[in-house]
Amino acid sequence: MPERASEHACDTTCGTLLDGRVRFAQPVKGYRVAIDPVLLAAAVTAPERGRVVELGCGAGAALLCLATRRTDLRLVGIEIDADSAKLARANVAANGIGERIEVLAADARRPPSSLKASFDAAFFNPPHLIDASVAPPPDAGKRRATIGTRGDIARWVGGALALLRPKGSLIVIHRADRLDELLAALGPAAGEIVVFPFWPRQGEAARRVIVRARKGLRSPLRLAPGLVLHRADGRYTEAVERILRQGDALAI
């Protein structure tokens, strides 16, 4: 779980994820990590010693959490913002795992041709808001991370599928009210789809979902039981605490 610490240099704060197991610096202003990247990393599955790519890795929170849980994997992060990519590389180095993670400054929706069809799994946390529906935040980095256009999700999915080997896994966290767009984007190119809802509290409507699919398969969609995030008193449930603090995998 992200923890604010003292300022590093003049434009980032230094904190931790996974109860101190991951050192993590992020911008003072702009997009700040919440629990979505940690939950997303917990949902990634890949074969032993596999290759995994994150599209739009930002400062590297999800990459670092996944690398901590799966020390056998080779990871690549793709980030369009050069400053964020630089910070992600610094975070990788600060955690001493530079030999397992490469961060590229590129557009994840149009990934480099040299990477196509070379990964066992791909995952991403796309912008959740639509540009016409909200007032844009003043910070350019936060705008890029949180606001997209209605057609963007198809481009994100297309970029991810291009990077995957046949039968490779695609894992996405998104708003529940945009699930229809995400499923339409997966279309005929992926199957064995699982929709995993996150319920804020018992009895409340889901606001986030994780969707997992596999390239080129045709198996029917499955709706998973999902996970309740908070107890009645607002604390995280025990299962969520184990993911955020101990780095447990999310069983989907």
Steps between C-alpha positions, in 0.01 A plus 500: 500500500648838410643700791601864476850572623739792481551688174777376275669774298227762452236330287452146634417329826665180617277233647440127495265235365424151632559604861852624436621223270502736200660845501298737284544864399219687325421859401394743771242641258302320235404134496549330838484124542197352681422129535408427136857424381561269798177308435580481129849362563352239733272377219776437243566136416787379283694177449817441697787719369255669263515843336243758608435856378312789659353764270505847652713409800527853643757510780500121518279414800333194347823380336682511832221322688487224240879465495500464878236224493643319195879511511523262202341736247663733247301824478472790256320827572388732219430864591428789260608774744879527501516642854284220638710240317814653651348486849394138443859411409622674817248303707612174341862584579415602858351155556803324354313311229626671186608170349137383487312815391541720194305826461447646152380850414243426228128513423345182638210528256750470214777283649835448327483234229804326649291404805197359321384146583779455756322503839314240705288762677417869463323725747392861530300756698361736232364853552162447668331829410372634167622844400157647428356393837736668749693820556863418418751530788765771452793259523588350160619170645180448696291587192684240295467232769133551578321645195464344155254492214219250454690316227823473696423168668493324163846639421635386839358151449632488143849598616496236772376222273769584244764442768363163614593157376209275399300401813679772699308665786372859505409652838328839535355697792228746402184674615201266530280743307732473198506121495293493181768697311774272623317181405416643157867585445603143581246387240593194295874530571490359854300254706501311831395837642459534877335806656601551863307777684623699799217581741577813713304346789268203538176574316634799301529517122842429348700803384807319369547173315798299390456327166729219395495352148719281281604578147344287229280281721122463473394372843185658652511798735495431875385737775714444812373553858729801539638655817360733767752779565383653829338387822202691639733719708702603192807284563622273223383141515751235602537374142577851372749562782690187398524628141600856593745410779620146439489498120258209473374401156138573412318177422280560195 
